[in-house]
């Protein structure tokens, strides 16, 4: 009983340290609202491209080493599912339309066949590749030409990372390192993900209303193919970015903090993994997001309490270890897609599995590993356990709050600063109320 009481106490301390480091329930909600306002302002001015914020910042995080992820969506380009082939969008006069083709692609990847090409859109014949008597759009050509177009319009050094173009802070008007992915929207739910809609969920997450809302929002496709396929240049990856943001926003604060702890853990161990010879692209923040989705879906809501913060983290670590051991990481929406395929094998798998098992055996001490964020969470826990309460009792200082607002402000056009000033007055007033 004494050991259990100590574990509960340390988990309670861990919860409040995370609440202090990552953000309180109110601060996280405020960050998310700021992102939504930013999207609304940007998209009200832009007609040729819509912006959808993805990644950590849109989820409510501001962590050391985090960049900004955004998805650009062309409103006059649409992808339809195969069963929609005879039912084009009603207003398609100025639209380019593609249809997903199944072929023999790996799950989560599709070739896009042209069914209607509108010259006034961003798609031109130089992106298209003939296959027999049909035309398909090449993800490789499209991604490269979009990058070249960015370089021609703006004096930037743009690098391609996966489906995204990466722009460094000094060259970006976003005020932070930015990964920007061009995407096409698909208003229908992809047939390959139908299992997710009907999946049995014993613990009620996500709820039926949220599942229906997500399915009606459809998906997107981004320009990257399956690297293990000989036809990679003709393939596009299905993206569930809009669904993922809704799911993250639906988590309880306790679940969100455990997700934040997983992201912290990844940052702390990434350098060590490189040192021991594990490829750096095997574990990613997306893998950690997938872990938390499966963990929350498969456990009762009552488990996610302050005093269970560390056991919930260990549960997530167990899930990750089981995937590495099996060499199979299922995509949350399309479980037949192994996200470790082509990455985790042989020496990589053995080294990563051994390392994660060692972390598991270390128990609480695994939170002291790594130097990317200092002092480590493990050190902070021990300090508080020894009576130094400053790490959890102090309110978040103004520096963190002002940093959030500075990032937000830099991402807006100059002429919208007056609108932002009114918003800041509201935010500062809200902050004052929260500190009463």
PDB file of C-alpha atoms in Angstrom, residues 70-74 142-143 146 162-165 179-185 220-224:
ATOM      1  CA  UNK A  70       0.243  23.975 -42.112  1.00  0.00           C
ATOM      2  CA  UNK A  71      -1.663  22.543 -45.035  1.00  0.00           C
ATOM      3  CA  UNK A  72      -2.563  24.595 -48.087  1.00  0.00           C
ATOM      4  CA  UNK A  73      -5.816  23.574 -49.769  1.00  0.00           C
ATOM      5  CA  UNK A  74      -6.821  24.611 -53.281  1.00  0.00           C
ATOM      6  CA  UNK A 142       3.819  18.388 -58.634  1.00  0.00           C
ATOM      7  CA  UNK A 143       5.755  18.693 -55.372  1.00  0.00           C
ATOM      8  CA  UNK A 146       5.402  23.811 -56.447  1.00  0.00           C
ATOM      9  CA  UNK A 162       7.970  14.230 -47.185  1.00  0.00           C
ATOM     10  CA  UNK A 163       4.860  15.888 -48.622  1.00  0.00           C
ATOM     11  CA  UNK A 164       5.828  19.285 -47.193  1.00  0.00           C
ATOM     12  CA  UNK A 165       8.079  22.174 -48.135  1.00  0.00           C
ATOM     13  CA  UNK A 179       6.459  22.801 -42.842  1.00  0.00           C
ATOM     14  CA  UNK A 180       3.875  23.651 -45.474  1.00  0.00           C
ATOM     15  CA  UNK A 181       2.129  20.869 -47.396  1.00  0.00           C
ATOM     16  CA  UNK A 182      -0.033  21.431 -50.458  1.00  0.00           C
ATOM     17  CA  UNK A 183      -3.119  19.228 -50.489  1.00  0.00           C
ATOM     18  CA  UNK A 184      -6.294  18.493 -52.429  1.00  0.00           C
ATOM     19  CA  UNK A 185      -9.539  18.048 -50.552  1.00  0.00           C
ATOM     20  CA  UNK A 220      -7.250  15.265 -48.074  1.00  0.00           C
ATOM     21  CA  UNK A 221      -4.494  13.877 -50.260  1.00  0.00           C
ATOM     22  CA  UNK A 222      -0.896  15.103 -50.084  1.00  0.00           C
ATOM     23  CA  UNK A 223       1.905  14.670 -52.649  1.00  0.00           C
ATOM     24  CA  UNK A 224       3.966  11.763 -51.415  1.00  0.00           C
TER      25      UNK A 224
END
